PDB file of C-alpha atoms in Angstrom:
ATOM      1  CA  MET K   1       0.000   0.000   0.000  1.00 85.00           C
ATOM      2  CA  SER K   2       1.299   3.481  -0.856  1.00 92.00           C
ATOM      3  CA  LEU K   3       1.900   6.008   1.912  1.00 94.00           C
ATOM      4  CA  ASP K   4      -0.941   8.129   0.523  1.00 94.00           C
ATOM      5  CA  ALA K   5      -3.279   5.125   0.783  1.00 94.00           C
ATOM      6  CA  THR K   6      -2.043   4.388   4.322  1.00 96.00           C
ATOM      7  CA  ILE K   7      -2.762   7.963   5.408  1.00 96.00           C
ATOM      8  CA  LYS K   8      -6.219   7.957   3.814  1.00 96.00           C
ATOM      9  CA  SER K   9      -7.106   4.562   5.260  1.00 95.00           C
ATOM     10  CA  THR K  10      -6.005   5.607   8.763  1.00 96.00           C
ATOM     11  CA  LEU K  11      -7.983   8.840   8.619  1.00 97.00           C
ATOM     12  CA  ASP K  12     -11.077   7.123   7.232  1.00 96.00           C
ATOM     13  CA  SER K  13     -11.025   4.395   9.883  1.00 96.00           C
ATOM     14  CA  SER K  14     -10.549   6.955  12.676  1.00 94.00           C
ATOM     15  CA  GLY K  15     -13.494   9.065  11.562  1.00 95.00           C
ATOM     16  CA  LEU K  16     -11.435  12.263  11.615  1.00 96.00           C
ATOM     17  CA  LYS K  17     -12.403  15.214   9.435  1.00 97.00           C
ATOM     18  CA  TYR K  18      -9.800  15.868   6.766  1.00 96.00           C
ATOM     19  CA  ASP K  19      -9.229  17.482   3.411  1.00 97.00           C
ATOM     20  CA  ARG K  20      -6.928  15.838   0.873  1.00 96.00           C
ATOM     21  CA  ARG K  21      -4.945  18.651  -0.739  1.00 95.00           C
ATOM     22  CA  GLY K  22      -3.136  16.612  -3.365  1.00 92.00           C
ATOM     23  CA  GLU K  23      -1.184  13.376  -3.436  1.00 92.00           C
ATOM     24  CA  GLY K  24       0.095  12.691   0.090  1.00 93.00           C
ATOM     25  CA  ARG K  25      -1.047  16.061   1.517  1.00 96.00           C
ATOM     26  CA  TYR K  26      -3.777  16.014   4.157  1.00 98.00           C
ATOM     27  CA  PHE K  27      -5.170  18.786   6.340  1.00 98.00           C
ATOM     28  CA  VAL K  28      -6.670  17.055   9.386  1.00 98.00           C
ATOM     29  CA  THR K  29      -8.884  18.446  12.151  1.00 97.00           C
ATOM     30  CA  LEU K  30      -8.341  16.737  15.499  1.00 97.00           C
ATOM     31  CA  PRO K  31     -11.214  17.336  17.952  1.00 96.00           C
ATOM     32  CA  GLY K  32     -10.312  18.319  21.501  1.00 93.00           C
ATOM     33  CA  THR K  33     -11.829  19.318  24.802  1.00 91.00           C
ATOM     34  CA  LYS K  34      -9.613  22.128  26.140  1.00 91.00           C
ATOM     35  CA  LYS K  35      -8.416  23.248  22.717  1.00 90.00           C
ATOM     36  CA  LEU K  36     -11.588  22.724  20.714  1.00 91.00           C
ATOM     37  CA  GLN K  37      -9.690  21.567  17.641  1.00 95.00           C
ATOM     38  CA  THR K  38      -6.129  21.140  16.464  1.00 97.00           C
ATOM     39  CA  ASN K  39      -5.368  21.567  12.784  1.00 97.00           C
ATOM     40  CA  CYS K  40      -2.666  19.230  11.575  1.00 98.00           C
ATOM     41  CA  TRP K  41      -0.837  18.766   8.269  1.00 98.00           C
ATOM     42  CA  LEU K  42       0.254  15.285   7.202  1.00 98.00           C
ATOM     43  CA  VAL K  43       2.649  15.448   4.265  1.00 98.00           C
ATOM     44  CA  ASP K  44       4.296  12.677   2.266  1.00 96.00           C
ATOM     45  CA  GLY K  45       7.381  14.583   1.162  1.00 95.00           C
ATOM     46  CA  ASP K  46      10.170  13.639  -1.232  1.00 94.00           C
ATOM     47  CA  HIS K  47      12.357  12.113   1.477  1.00 95.00           C
ATOM     48  CA  ALA K  48      10.259  11.902   4.636  1.00 97.00           C
ATOM     49  CA  PHE K  49       6.762  11.940   6.082  1.00 98.00           C
ATOM     50  CA  SER K  50       6.082  15.028   8.188  1.00 98.00           C
ATOM     51  CA  VAL K  51       3.477  16.178  10.687  1.00 98.00           C
ATOM     52  CA  GLU K  52       2.847  19.793  11.665  1.00 98.00           C
ATOM     53  CA  ALA K  53       0.159  21.050  14.040  1.00 98.00           C
ATOM     54  CA  PHE K  54      -0.483  24.594  15.231  1.00 98.00           C
ATOM     55  CA  VAL K  55      -0.869  24.733  19.031  1.00 98.00           C
ATOM     56  CA  CYS K  56      -1.092  28.418  19.979  1.00 97.00           C
ATOM     57  CA  ARG K  57       0.109  31.868  19.029  1.00 97.00           C
ATOM     58  CA  ARG K  58       3.174  33.551  20.476  1.00 98.00           C
ATOM     59  CA  PRO K  59       2.779  34.036  24.244  1.00 97.00           C
ATOM     60  CA  ASP K  60       2.244  37.582  25.476  1.00 97.00           C
ATOM     61  CA  GLU K  61       4.399  37.141  28.576  1.00 97.00           C
ATOM     62  CA  ARG K  62       6.733  34.832  30.518  1.00 96.00           C
ATOM     63  CA  HIS K  63       8.373  33.535  27.344  1.00 96.00           C
ATOM     64  CA  GLU K  64      11.201  31.847  29.221  1.00 97.00           C
ATOM     65  CA  ASP K  65       8.727  29.902  31.379  1.00 97.00           C
ATOM     66  CA  VAL K  66       6.720  28.855  28.317  1.00 97.00           C
ATOM     67  CA  TYR K  67       9.848  27.675  26.494  1.00 97.00           C
ATOM     68  CA  ARG K  68      11.074  25.816  29.580  1.00 97.00           C
ATOM     69  CA  PHE K  69       7.721  24.011  29.756  1.00 97.00           C
ATOM     70  CA  LEU K  70       7.913  23.118  26.048  1.00 98.00           C
ATOM     71  CA  LEU K  71      11.481  21.821  26.281  1.00 98.00           C
ATOM     72  CA  GLN K  72      10.715  19.723  29.350  1.00 97.00           C
ATOM     73  CA  ARG K  73       7.552  18.412  27.698  1.00 97.00           C
ATOM     74  CA  ASN K  74       9.530  17.423  24.583  1.00 98.00           C
ATOM     75  CA  ALA K  75      11.323  14.771  26.645  1.00 97.00           C
ATOM     76  CA  ARG K  76       8.018  12.951  27.209  1.00 97.00           C
ATOM     77  CA  LEU K  77       6.505  13.161  23.716  1.00 98.00           C
ATOM     78  CA  TYR K  78       6.369  10.301  21.224  1.00 98.00           C
ATOM     79  CA  GLY K  79       7.373  11.054  17.642  1.00 97.00           C
ATOM     80  CA  VAL K  80       6.706  14.791  17.714  1.00 98.00           C
ATOM     81  CA  HIS K  81       8.205  17.764  19.510  1.00 98.00           C
ATOM     82  CA  TYR K  82       7.372  21.372  20.222  1.00 99.00           C
ATOM     83  CA  THR K  83       8.942  24.154  18.195  1.00 98.00           C
ATOM     84  CA  VAL K  84       8.316  27.827  17.474  1.00 98.00           C
ATOM     85  CA  ASP K  85       8.200  29.585  14.122  1.00 97.00           C
ATOM     86  CA  SER K  86       9.801  32.919  13.227  1.00 97.00           C
ATOM     87  CA  LEU K  87       6.865  34.777  14.824  1.00 97.00           C
ATOM     88  CA  GLY K  88       7.086  32.768  18.053  1.00 97.00           C
ATOM     89  CA  ASP K  89       3.906  30.756  17.407  1.00 98.00           C
ATOM     90  CA  ILE K  90       3.986  27.255  18.914  1.00 98.00           C
ATOM     91  CA  TYR K  91       3.727  24.074  16.835  1.00 98.00           C
ATOM     92  CA  LEU K  92       4.096  20.325  17.236  1.00 99.00           C
ATOM     93  CA  VAL K  93       6.204  18.810  14.454  1.00 99.00           C
ATOM     94  CA  GLY K  94       7.616  15.431  13.542  1.00 98.00           C
ATOM     95  CA  ARG K  95       9.543  13.889  10.673  1.00 98.00           C
ATOM     96  CA  PHE K  96       9.576  10.157   9.975  1.00 98.00           C
ATOM     97  CA  GLY K  97      11.131   7.753   7.518  1.00 97.00           C
ATOM     98  CA  LYS K  98       8.450   6.980   4.945  1.00 95.00           C
ATOM     99  CA  GLU K  99       8.891   3.238   5.415  1.00 95.00           C
ATOM    100  CA  THR K 100       8.074   3.540   9.143  1.00 95.00           C
ATOM    101  CA  VAL K 101       4.580   4.961   8.624  1.00 96.00           C
ATOM    102  CA  THR K 102       1.950   2.270   9.083  1.00 96.00           C
ATOM    103  CA  GLU K 103      -1.696   2.693  10.047  1.00 96.00           C
ATOM    104  CA  SER K 104      -0.858   1.738  13.624  1.00 96.00           C
ATOM    105  CA  GLU K 105       2.097   4.138  13.796  1.00 97.00           C
ATOM    106  CA  LEU K 106       0.135   7.008  12.260  1.00 97.00           C
ATOM    107  CA  ASP K 107      -2.649   6.421  14.781  1.00 97.00           C
ATOM    108  CA  LYS K 108      -0.083   6.698  17.619  1.00 98.00           C
ATOM    109  CA  ILE K 109       1.375   9.881  16.124  1.00 98.00           C
ATOM    110  CA  LEU K 110      -2.035  11.522  15.728  1.00 98.00           C
ATOM    111  CA  GLY K 111      -2.942  10.444  19.250  1.00 97.00           C
ATOM    112  CA  GLN K 112       0.219  12.065  20.592  1.00 98.00           C
ATOM    113  CA  VAL K 113      -0.447  15.291  18.687  1.00 98.00           C
ATOM    114  CA  LEU K 114      -3.965  15.438  20.097  1.00 97.00           C
ATOM    115  CA  GLU K 115      -2.924  14.543  23.646  1.00 98.00           C
ATOM    116  CA  ALA K 116      -0.163  17.164  23.688  1.00 98.00           C
ATOM    117  CA  ALA K 117      -2.007  20.006  21.940  1.00 97.00           C
ATOM    118  CA  ASP K 118      -5.213  19.491  23.907  1.00 96.00           C
ATOM    119  CA  GLY K 119      -3.622  18.511  27.216  1.00 96.00           C
ATOM    120  CA  ASP K 120      -1.036  21.301  27.286  1.00 97.00           C
ATOM    121  CA  PHE K 121      -3.250  24.064  25.885  1.00 96.00           C
ATOM    122  CA  ASN K 122      -4.600  25.489  29.155  1.00 94.00           C
ATOM    123  CA  ILE K 123      -1.159  25.268  30.769  1.00 96.00           C
ATOM    124  CA  LEU K 124       0.344  27.287  27.912  1.00 97.00           C
ATOM    125  CA  LEU K 125      -2.445  29.862  28.181  1.00 95.00           C
ATOM    126  CA  GLU K 126      -2.012  30.098  31.943  1.00 94.00           C
ATOM    127  CA  ILE K 127       1.737  30.653  31.681  1.00 95.00           C
ATOM    128  CA  GLY K 128       1.862  32.866  28.607  1.00 96.00           C
ATOM    129  CA  PHE K 129      -1.421  34.778  28.678  1.00 94.00           C
ATOM    130  CA  ALA K 130      -2.365  35.263  32.362  1.00 92.00           C
ATOM    131  CA  THR K 131      -2.644  39.052  32.120  1.00 92.00           C
ATOM    132  CA  SER K 132      -4.900  38.836  29.060  1.00 92.00           C
ATOM    133  CA  ILE K 133      -7.062  36.209  30.756  1.00 89.00           C
ATOM    134  CA  LYS K 134      -7.453  38.410  33.852  1.00 91.00           C
ATOM    135  CA  ARG K 135      -8.316  41.405  31.672  1.00 90.00           C
ATOM    136  CA  GLU K 136     -10.893  39.378  29.712  1.00 88.00           C
ATOM    137  CA  TRP K 137     -12.398  38.070  32.974  1.00 87.00           C
ATOM    138  CA  ASP K 138     -12.728  41.604  34.358  1.00 89.00           C
ATOM    139  CA  TRP K 139     -14.259  42.884  31.116  1.00 90.00           C
ATOM    140  CA  ARG K 140     -16.871  40.115  31.062  1.00 90.00           C
ATOM    141  CA  VAL K 141     -17.720  40.579  34.750  1.00 88.00           C
ATOM    142  CA  SER K 142     -18.155  44.341  34.256  1.00 88.00           C
ATOM    143  CA  ARG K 143     -20.627  43.720  31.416  1.00 91.00           C
ATOM    144  CA  GLY K 144     -22.406  40.700  32.847  1.00 90.00           C
ATOM    145  CA  GLU K 145     -21.058  38.451  30.075  1.00 90.00           C
ATOM    146  CA  SER K 146     -20.694  34.686  30.372  1.00 88.00           C
ATOM    147  CA  LEU K 147     -17.550  33.330  32.016  1.00 86.00           C
ATOM    148  CA  ALA K 148     -18.250  29.746  30.913  1.00 87.00           C
ATOM    149  CA  ASN K 149     -15.215  29.273  28.688  1.00 85.00           C
ATOM    150  CA  LEU K 150     -12.903  30.953  31.212  1.00 86.00           C
ATOM    151  CA  GLN K 151     -13.766  28.703  34.167  1.00 85.00           C
ATOM    152  CA  ALA K 152     -10.497  26.755  33.817  1.00 86.00           C
ATOM    153  CA  PHE K 153      -8.713  30.018  34.670  1.00 88.00           C
ATOM    154  CA  LYS K 154     -10.921  31.140  37.554  1.00 88.00           C
ATOM    155  CA  HIS K 155      -8.003  30.819  39.976  1.00 87.00           C
ATOM    156  CA  LEU K 156      -6.096  33.460  37.975  1.00 86.00           C
ATOM    157  CA  ALA K 157      -8.921  35.959  38.012  1.00 80.00           C
ATOM    158  CA  GLU K 158     -10.274  35.580  41.524  1.00 70.00           C
ATOM    159  CA  PRO K 159      -7.538  36.303  44.048  1.00 58.00           C
ATOM    160  CA  ALA K 160      -7.843  35.006  47.597  1.00 51.00           C
ATOM    161  CA  GLY K 161      -9.144  37.365  50.255  1.00 49.00           C
ATOM    162  CA  GLY K 162     -12.569  38.230  48.881  1.00 52.00           C
ATOM    163  CA  HIS K 163     -11.337  40.818  46.385  1.00 48.00           C
ATOM    164  CA  GLU K 164     -13.481  41.020  43.265  1.00 52.00           C
ATOM    165  CA  PRO K 165     -11.477  41.279  40.037  1.00 49.00           C
ATOM    166  CA  GLY K 166     -11.604  44.684  38.396  1.00 50.00           C
ATOM    167  CA  LEU K 167     -12.694  46.544  41.497  1.00 47.00           C
ATOM    168  CA  THR K 168     -10.191  48.731  43.277  1.00 45.00           C
ATOM    169  CA  GLU K 169     -10.399  50.073  46.773  1.00 43.00           C
ATOM    170  CA  SER K 170     -10.890  53.834  47.156  1.00 39.00           C
TER     171      SER K 170
END
């Protein structure tokens, strides 16, 4: 079976949404819970099979802490690793010998991409975007807007001691 056929068969059997963008080029949508979806490229290149998935944009703050987390996390990942592009956006990438890509192996790789992107997403937001999250929380509270999708970050926005975010003492 060709690598293109292996990729297609794996995606079809997994029930994942994908778009075939030419021979051996697939744009896959991995569903998540914390990160609602992770978009992932699967590419059968001239010399290798590669995987690339966008995780999140460049952090606003605490870059060193974010990068430390990513580097330490790399040691526990299977087949893929974190990297940043020239803008500082965070991706998961992997490169494999074409002969090593079987349906079983591709399933493991996609599982790792999903586990990492979805599982690490809130941690990355908490480290790299805490100020923005607090600001968004305050803005929503001041306007009576829903806080439903910010509940994972409640501990950032509601300091101990009964202080209400956004309200200052006179």
